Short mmCIF file of N, CA and C in Angstrom, two decimals:
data_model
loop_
_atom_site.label_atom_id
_atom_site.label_comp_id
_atom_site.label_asym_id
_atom_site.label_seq_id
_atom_site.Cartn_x
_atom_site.Cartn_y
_atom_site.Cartn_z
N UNK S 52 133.67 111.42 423.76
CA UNK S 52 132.82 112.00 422.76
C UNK S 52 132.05 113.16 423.35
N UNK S 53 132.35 114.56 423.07
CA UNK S 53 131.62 115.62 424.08
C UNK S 53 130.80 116.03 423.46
N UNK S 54 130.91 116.11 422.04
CA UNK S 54 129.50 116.59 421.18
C UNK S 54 128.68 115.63 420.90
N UNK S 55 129.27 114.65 421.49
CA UNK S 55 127.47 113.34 420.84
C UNK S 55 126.71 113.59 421.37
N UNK S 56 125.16 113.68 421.34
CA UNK S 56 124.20 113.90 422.25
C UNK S 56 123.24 112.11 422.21
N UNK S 57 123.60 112.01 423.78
CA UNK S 57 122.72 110.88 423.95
C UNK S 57 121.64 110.92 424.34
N UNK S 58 120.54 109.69 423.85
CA UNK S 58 119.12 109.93 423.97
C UNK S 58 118.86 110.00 425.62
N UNK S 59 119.81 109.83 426.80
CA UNK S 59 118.98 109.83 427.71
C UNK S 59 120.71 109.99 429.00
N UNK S 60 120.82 109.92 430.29
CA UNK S 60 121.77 109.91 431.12
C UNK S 60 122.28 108.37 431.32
N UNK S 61 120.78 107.51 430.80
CA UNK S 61 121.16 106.17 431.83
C UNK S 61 122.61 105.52 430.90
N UNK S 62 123.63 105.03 431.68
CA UNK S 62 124.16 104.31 431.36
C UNK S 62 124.10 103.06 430.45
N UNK S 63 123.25 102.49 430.39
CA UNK S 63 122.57 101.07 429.61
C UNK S 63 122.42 101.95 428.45
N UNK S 64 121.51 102.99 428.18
CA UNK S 64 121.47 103.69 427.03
C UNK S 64 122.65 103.94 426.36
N UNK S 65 123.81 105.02 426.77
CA UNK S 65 124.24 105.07 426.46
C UNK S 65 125.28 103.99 425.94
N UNK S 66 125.86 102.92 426.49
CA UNK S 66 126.03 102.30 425.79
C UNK S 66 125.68 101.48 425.02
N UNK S 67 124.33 101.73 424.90
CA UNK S 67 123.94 100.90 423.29
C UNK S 67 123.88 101.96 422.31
N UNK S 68 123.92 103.40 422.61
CA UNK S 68 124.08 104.54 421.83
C UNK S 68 125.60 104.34 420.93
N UNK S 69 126.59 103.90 421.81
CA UNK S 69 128.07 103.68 421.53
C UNK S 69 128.04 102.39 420.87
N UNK S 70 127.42 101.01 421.14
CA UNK S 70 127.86 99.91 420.52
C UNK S 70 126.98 99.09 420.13
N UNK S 71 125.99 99.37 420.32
CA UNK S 71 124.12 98.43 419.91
C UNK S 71 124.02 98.97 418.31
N UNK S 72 124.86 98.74 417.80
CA UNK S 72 124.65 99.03 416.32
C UNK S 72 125.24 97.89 415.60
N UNK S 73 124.41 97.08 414.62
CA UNK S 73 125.25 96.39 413.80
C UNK S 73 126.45 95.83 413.66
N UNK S 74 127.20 96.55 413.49
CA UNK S 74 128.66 96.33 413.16
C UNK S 74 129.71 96.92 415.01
N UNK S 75 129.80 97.87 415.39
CA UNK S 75 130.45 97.63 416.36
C UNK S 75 131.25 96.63 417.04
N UNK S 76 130.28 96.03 417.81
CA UNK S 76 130.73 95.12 418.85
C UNK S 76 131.61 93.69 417.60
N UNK S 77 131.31 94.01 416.20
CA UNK S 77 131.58 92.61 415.38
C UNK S 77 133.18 92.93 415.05
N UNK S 78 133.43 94.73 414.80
CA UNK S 78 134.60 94.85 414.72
C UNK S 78 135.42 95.25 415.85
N UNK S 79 135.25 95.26 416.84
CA UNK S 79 135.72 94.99 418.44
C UNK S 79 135.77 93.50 418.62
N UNK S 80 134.72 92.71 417.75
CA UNK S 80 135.09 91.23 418.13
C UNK S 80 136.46 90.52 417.13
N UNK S 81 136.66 91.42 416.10
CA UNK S 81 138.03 90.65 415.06
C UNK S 81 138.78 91.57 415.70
N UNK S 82 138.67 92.39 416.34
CA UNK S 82 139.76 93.12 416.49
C UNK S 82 140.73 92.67 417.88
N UNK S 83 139.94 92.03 418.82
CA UNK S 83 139.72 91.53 420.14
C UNK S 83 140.33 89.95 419.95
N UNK S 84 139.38 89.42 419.52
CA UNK S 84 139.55 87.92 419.42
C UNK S 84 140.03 87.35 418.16
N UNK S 85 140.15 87.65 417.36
CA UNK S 85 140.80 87.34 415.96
C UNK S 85 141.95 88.09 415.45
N UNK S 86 142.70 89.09 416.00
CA UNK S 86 143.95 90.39 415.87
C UNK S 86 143.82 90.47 415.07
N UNK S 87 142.35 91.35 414.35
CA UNK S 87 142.80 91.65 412.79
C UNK S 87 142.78 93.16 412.79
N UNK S 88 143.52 93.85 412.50
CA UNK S 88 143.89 95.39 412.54
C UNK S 88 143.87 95.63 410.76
N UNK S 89 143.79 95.62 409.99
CA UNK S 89 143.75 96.38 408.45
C UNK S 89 142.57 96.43 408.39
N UNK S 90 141.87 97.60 407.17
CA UNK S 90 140.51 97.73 406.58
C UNK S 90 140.47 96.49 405.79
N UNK S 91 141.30 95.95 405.18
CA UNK S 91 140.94 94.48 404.50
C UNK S 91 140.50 93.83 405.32
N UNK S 92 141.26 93.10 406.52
CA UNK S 92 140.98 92.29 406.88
C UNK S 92 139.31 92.57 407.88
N UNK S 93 139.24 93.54 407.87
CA UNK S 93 137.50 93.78 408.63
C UNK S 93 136.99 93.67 407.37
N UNK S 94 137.03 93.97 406.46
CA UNK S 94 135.96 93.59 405.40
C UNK S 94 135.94 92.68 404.63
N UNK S 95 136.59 91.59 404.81
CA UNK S 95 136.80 90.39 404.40
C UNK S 95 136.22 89.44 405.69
N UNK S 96 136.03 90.15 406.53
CA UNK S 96 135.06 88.88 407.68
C UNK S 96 133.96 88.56 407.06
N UNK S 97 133.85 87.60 407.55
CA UNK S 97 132.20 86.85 407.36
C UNK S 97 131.13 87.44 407.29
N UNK S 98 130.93 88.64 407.76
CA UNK S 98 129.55 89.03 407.96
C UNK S 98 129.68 89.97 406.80
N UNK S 99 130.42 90.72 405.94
CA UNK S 99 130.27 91.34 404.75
C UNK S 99 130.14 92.53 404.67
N UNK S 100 130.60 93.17 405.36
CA UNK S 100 130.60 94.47 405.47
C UNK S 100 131.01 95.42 404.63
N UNK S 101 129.72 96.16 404.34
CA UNK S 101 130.31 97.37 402.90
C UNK S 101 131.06 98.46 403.44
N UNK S 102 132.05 98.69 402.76
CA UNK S 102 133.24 99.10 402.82
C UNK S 102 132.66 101.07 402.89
N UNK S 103 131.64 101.47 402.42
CA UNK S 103 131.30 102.50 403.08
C UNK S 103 131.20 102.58 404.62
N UNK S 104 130.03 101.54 405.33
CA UNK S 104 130.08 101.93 406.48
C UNK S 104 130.64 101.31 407.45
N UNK S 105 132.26 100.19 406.67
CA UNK S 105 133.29 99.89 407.19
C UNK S 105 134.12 101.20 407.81
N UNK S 106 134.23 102.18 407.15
CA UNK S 106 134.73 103.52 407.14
C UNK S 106 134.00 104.00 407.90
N UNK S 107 132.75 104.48 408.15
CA UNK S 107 131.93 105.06 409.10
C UNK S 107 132.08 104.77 410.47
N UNK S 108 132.38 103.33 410.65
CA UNK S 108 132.47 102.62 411.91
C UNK S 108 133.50 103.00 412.44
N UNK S 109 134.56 102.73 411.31
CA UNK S 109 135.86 102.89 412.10
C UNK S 109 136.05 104.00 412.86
N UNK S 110 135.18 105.24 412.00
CA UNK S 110 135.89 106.57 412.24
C UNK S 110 135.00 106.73 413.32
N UNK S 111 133.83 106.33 413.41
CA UNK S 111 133.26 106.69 415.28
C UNK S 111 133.78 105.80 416.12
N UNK S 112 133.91 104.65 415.72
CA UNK S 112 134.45 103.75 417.14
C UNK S 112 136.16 104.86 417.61
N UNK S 113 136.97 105.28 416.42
CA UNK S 113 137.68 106.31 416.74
C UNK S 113 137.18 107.45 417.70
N UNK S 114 136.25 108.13 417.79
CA UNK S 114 136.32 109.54 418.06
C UNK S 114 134.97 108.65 419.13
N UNK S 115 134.59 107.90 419.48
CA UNK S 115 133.84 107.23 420.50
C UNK S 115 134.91 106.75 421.81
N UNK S 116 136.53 106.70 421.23
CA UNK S 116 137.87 106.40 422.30
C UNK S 116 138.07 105.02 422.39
N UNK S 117 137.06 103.84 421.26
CA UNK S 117 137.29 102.68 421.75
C UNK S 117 138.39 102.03 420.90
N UNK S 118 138.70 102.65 419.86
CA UNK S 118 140.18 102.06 418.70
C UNK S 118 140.93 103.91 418.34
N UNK S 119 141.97 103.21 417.78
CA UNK S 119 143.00 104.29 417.56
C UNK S 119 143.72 103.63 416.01
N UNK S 120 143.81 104.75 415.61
CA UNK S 120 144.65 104.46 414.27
C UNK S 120 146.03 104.56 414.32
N UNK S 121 147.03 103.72 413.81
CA UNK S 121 148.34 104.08 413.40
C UNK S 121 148.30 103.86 412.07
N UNK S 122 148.88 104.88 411.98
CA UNK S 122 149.35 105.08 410.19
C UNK S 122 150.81 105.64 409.93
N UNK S 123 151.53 104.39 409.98
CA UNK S 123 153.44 104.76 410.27
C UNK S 123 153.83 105.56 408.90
N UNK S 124 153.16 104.61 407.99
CA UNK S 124 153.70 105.27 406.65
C UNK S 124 152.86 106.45 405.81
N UNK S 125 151.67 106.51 406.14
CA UNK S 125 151.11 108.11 405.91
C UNK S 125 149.88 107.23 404.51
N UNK S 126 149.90 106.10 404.44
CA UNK S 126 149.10 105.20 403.52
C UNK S 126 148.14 104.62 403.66
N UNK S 127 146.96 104.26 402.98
CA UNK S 127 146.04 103.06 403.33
C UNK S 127 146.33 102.21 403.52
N UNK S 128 147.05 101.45 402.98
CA UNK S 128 147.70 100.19 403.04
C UNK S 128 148.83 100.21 404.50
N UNK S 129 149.27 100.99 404.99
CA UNK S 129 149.98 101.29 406.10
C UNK S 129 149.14 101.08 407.20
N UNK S 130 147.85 101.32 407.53
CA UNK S 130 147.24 101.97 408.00
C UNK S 130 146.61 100.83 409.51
N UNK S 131 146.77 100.83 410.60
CA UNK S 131 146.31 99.78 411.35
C UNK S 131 145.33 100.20 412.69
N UNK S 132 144.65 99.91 412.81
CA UNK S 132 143.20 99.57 414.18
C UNK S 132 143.54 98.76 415.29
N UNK S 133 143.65 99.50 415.79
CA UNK S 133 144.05 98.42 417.08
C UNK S 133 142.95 99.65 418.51
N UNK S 134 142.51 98.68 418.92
CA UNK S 134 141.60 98.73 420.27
C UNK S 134 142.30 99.80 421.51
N UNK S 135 142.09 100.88 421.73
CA UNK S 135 142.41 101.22 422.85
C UNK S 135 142.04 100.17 424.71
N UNK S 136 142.58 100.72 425.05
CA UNK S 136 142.27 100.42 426.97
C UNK S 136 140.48 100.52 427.01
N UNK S 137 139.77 101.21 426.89
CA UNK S 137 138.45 101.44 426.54
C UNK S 137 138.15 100.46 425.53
N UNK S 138 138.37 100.23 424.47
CA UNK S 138 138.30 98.87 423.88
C UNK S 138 137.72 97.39 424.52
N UNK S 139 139.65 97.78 424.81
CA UNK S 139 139.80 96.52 425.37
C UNK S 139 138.91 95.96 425.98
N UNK S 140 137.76 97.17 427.24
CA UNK S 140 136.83 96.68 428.26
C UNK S 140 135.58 96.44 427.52
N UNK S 141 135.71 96.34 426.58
CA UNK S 141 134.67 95.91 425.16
C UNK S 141 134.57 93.98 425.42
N UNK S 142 135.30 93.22 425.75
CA UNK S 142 135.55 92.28 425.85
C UNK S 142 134.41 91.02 426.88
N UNK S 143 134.52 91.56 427.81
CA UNK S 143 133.39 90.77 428.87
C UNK S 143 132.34 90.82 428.02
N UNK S 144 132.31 91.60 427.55
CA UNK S 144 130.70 92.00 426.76
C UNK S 144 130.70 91.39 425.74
N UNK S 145 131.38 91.23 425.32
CA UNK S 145 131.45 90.42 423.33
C UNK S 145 131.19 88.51 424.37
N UNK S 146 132.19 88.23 424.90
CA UNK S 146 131.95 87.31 425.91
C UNK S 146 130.38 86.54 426.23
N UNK S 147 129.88 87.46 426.70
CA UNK S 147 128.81 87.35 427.32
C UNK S 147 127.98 87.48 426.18
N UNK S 148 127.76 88.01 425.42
CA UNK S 148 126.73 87.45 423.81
C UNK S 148 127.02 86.38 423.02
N UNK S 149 128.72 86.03 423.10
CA UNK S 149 129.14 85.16 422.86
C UNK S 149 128.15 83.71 423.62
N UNK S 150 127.84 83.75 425.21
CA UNK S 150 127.78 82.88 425.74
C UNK S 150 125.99 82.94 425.62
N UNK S 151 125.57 83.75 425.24
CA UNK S 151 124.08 84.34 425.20
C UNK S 151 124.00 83.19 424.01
N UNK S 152 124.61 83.45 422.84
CA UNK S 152 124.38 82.81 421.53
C UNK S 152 124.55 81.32 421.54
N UNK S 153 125.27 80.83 422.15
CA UNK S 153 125.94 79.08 422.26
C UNK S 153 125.05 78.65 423.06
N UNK S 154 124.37 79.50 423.67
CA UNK S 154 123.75 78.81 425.30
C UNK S 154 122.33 78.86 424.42
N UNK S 155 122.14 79.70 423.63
CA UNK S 155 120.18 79.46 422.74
C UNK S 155 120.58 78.56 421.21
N UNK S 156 121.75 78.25 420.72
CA UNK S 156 121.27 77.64 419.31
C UNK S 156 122.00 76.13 419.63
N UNK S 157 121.23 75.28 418.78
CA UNK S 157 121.64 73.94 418.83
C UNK S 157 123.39 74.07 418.38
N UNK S 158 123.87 73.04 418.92
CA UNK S 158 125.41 72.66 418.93
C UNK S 158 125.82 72.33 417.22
N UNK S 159 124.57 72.17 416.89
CA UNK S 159 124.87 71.01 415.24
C UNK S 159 125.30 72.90 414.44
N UNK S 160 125.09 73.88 414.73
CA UNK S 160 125.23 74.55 413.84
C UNK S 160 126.36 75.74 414.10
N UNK S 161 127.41 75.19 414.86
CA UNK S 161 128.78 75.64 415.61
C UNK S 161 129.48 74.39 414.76
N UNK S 162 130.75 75.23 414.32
CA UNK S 162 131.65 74.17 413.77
C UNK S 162 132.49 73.79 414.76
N UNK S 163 133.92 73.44 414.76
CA UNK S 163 134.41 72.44 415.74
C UNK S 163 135.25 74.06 416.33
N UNK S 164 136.00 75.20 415.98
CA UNK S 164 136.48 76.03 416.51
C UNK S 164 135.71 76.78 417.45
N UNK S 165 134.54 77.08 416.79
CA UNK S 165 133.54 77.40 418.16
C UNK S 165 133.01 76.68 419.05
N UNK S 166 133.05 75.15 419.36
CA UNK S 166 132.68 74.45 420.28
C UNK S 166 134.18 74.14 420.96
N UNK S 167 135.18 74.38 420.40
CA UNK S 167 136.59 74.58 421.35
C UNK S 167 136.31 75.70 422.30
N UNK S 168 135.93 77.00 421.54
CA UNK S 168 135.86 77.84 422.14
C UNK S 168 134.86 77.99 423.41
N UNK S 169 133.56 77.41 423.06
CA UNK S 169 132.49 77.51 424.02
C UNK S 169 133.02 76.56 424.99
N UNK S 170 133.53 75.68 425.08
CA UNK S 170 134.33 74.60 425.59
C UNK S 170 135.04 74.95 426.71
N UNK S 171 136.20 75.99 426.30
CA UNK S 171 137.43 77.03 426.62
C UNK S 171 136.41 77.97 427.51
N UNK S 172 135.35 78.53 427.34
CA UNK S 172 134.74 79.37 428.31
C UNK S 172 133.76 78.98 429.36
N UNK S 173 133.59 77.75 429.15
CA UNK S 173 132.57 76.82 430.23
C UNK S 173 133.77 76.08 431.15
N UNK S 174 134.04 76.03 430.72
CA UNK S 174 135.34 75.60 431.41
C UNK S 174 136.19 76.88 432.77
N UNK S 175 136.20 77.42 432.28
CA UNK S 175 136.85 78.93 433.28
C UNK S 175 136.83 79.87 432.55
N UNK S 176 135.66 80.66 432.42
CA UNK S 176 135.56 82.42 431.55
C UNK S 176 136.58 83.59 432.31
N UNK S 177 136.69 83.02 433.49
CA UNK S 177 137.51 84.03 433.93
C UNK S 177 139.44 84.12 432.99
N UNK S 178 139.70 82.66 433.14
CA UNK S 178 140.96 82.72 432.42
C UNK S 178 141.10 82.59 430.80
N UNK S 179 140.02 82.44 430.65
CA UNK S 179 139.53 82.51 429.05
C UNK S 179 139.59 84.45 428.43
N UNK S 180 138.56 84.86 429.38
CA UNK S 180 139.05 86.26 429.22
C UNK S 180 140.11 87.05 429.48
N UNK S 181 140.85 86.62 430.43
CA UNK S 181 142.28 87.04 430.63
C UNK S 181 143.33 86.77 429.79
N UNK S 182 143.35 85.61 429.28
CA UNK S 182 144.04 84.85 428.12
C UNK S 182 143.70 85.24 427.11
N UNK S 183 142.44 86.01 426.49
CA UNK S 183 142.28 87.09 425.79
C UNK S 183 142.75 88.46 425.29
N UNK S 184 142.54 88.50 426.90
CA UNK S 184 143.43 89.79 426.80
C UNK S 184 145.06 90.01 426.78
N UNK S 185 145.33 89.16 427.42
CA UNK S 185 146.90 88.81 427.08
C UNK S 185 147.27 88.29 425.84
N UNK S 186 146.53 87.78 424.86
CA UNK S 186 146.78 87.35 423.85
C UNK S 186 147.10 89.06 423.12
N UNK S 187 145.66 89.78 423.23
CA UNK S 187 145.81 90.94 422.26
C UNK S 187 146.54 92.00 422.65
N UNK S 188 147.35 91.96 423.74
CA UNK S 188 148.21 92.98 424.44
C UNK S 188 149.93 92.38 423.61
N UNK S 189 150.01 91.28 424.19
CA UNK S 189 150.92 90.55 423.19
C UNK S 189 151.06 90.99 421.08
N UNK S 190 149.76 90.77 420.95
CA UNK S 190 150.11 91.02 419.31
C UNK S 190 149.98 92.80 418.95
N UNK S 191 149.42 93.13 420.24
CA UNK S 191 149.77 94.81 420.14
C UNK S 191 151.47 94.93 420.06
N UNK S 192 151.90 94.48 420.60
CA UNK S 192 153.56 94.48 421.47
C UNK S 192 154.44 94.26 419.96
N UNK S 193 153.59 93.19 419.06
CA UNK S 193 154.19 92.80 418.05
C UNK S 193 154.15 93.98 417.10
N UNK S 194 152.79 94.12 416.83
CA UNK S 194 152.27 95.07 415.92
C UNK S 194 153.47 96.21 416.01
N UNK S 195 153.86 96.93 417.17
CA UNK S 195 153.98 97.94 417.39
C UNK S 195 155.43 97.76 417.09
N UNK S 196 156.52 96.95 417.41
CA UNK S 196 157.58 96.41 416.77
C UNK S 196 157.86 96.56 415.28
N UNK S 197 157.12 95.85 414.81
CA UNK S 197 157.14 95.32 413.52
C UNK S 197 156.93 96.82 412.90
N UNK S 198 155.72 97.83 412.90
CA UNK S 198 155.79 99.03 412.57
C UNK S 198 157.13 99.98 413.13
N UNK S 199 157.56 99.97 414.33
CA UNK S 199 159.16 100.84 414.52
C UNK S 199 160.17 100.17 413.31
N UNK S 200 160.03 98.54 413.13
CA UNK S 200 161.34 98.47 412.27
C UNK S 200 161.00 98.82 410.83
N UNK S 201 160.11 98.90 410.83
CA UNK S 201 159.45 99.19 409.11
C UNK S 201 159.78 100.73 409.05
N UNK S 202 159.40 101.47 410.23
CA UNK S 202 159.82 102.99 410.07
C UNK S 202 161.53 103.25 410.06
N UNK S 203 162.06 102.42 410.99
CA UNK S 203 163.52 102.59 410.51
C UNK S 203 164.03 102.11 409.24
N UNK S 204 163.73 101.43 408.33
CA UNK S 204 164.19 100.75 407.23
C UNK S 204 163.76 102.18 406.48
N UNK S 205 162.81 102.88 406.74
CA UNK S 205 162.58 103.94 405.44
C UNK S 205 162.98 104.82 405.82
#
């Protein structure tokens, strides 16, 4: 991003300039840990996101270097989000609020997938995050398949 102007040099700043906003780090977290790549499926998460500054997000987390668009067929509905390499290092960090959040609220108000999960990361975060990331490198692999044969069929 060469024309953003950040409030200050420090590093910590700047990245809360890039991802200390609302929505960010939530659509780095479906995008990361849940493989959801369409504008539907980000605005159909839980947290409710209006579809204006569903669009806003996308298009800076774009031109911020942390997601990339493919659009095989030139459509909305075509249209998919997937996390760059820069992204990707979005991850420890979703992690670690992740573990911020489980570690301050009572257990009674985590359903049983998130106490697998908190489970899965108390257990070894190191292979929890790796297994992460191999998970979403994997459904990239798919993604990216599945769009070549869709472009050859047309």
């Amino acid at each position: 991003m060469k024309n953003h102007v950040f409030r200050s040099t420090c590093a910590i700043a700047v990245s809360v300039d890039l991802l200390g906003d609302k929505w960010s780090l939530l659509i780095l977290r479906d995008m990361l840990l849940h493989r959801k790549s369409t504008f539907k499926e980000f605005s159909n998460s839980k947290e409710k996101i209006a579809t204006n500054i569903l669009t806003n997000k996308l298009q800076f987390l774009m031109q911020s270097g942390f997601i990339e668009k493919l659009d095989p067929n030139g459509t909305k509905k075509s249209t998919r989000y997937i996390a760059t390499r820069k992204g990707v290092c979005v991850l420890p960090l979703i992690i670690e609020l992740y573990l911020l959040s489980i570690d301050s609220l009572d257990e009674s108000v985590f359903n049983a997938s998130q106490l697998a999960i908190k489970a899965e990361i108390k257990a070894n975060r190191g292979l929890f995050e790796s297994g992460r990331r191999e998970k979403y490198i994997a459904f990239l692999e798919e993604l990216q398949a599945e769009l070549k044969k869709q472009k050859s069929l047309s």
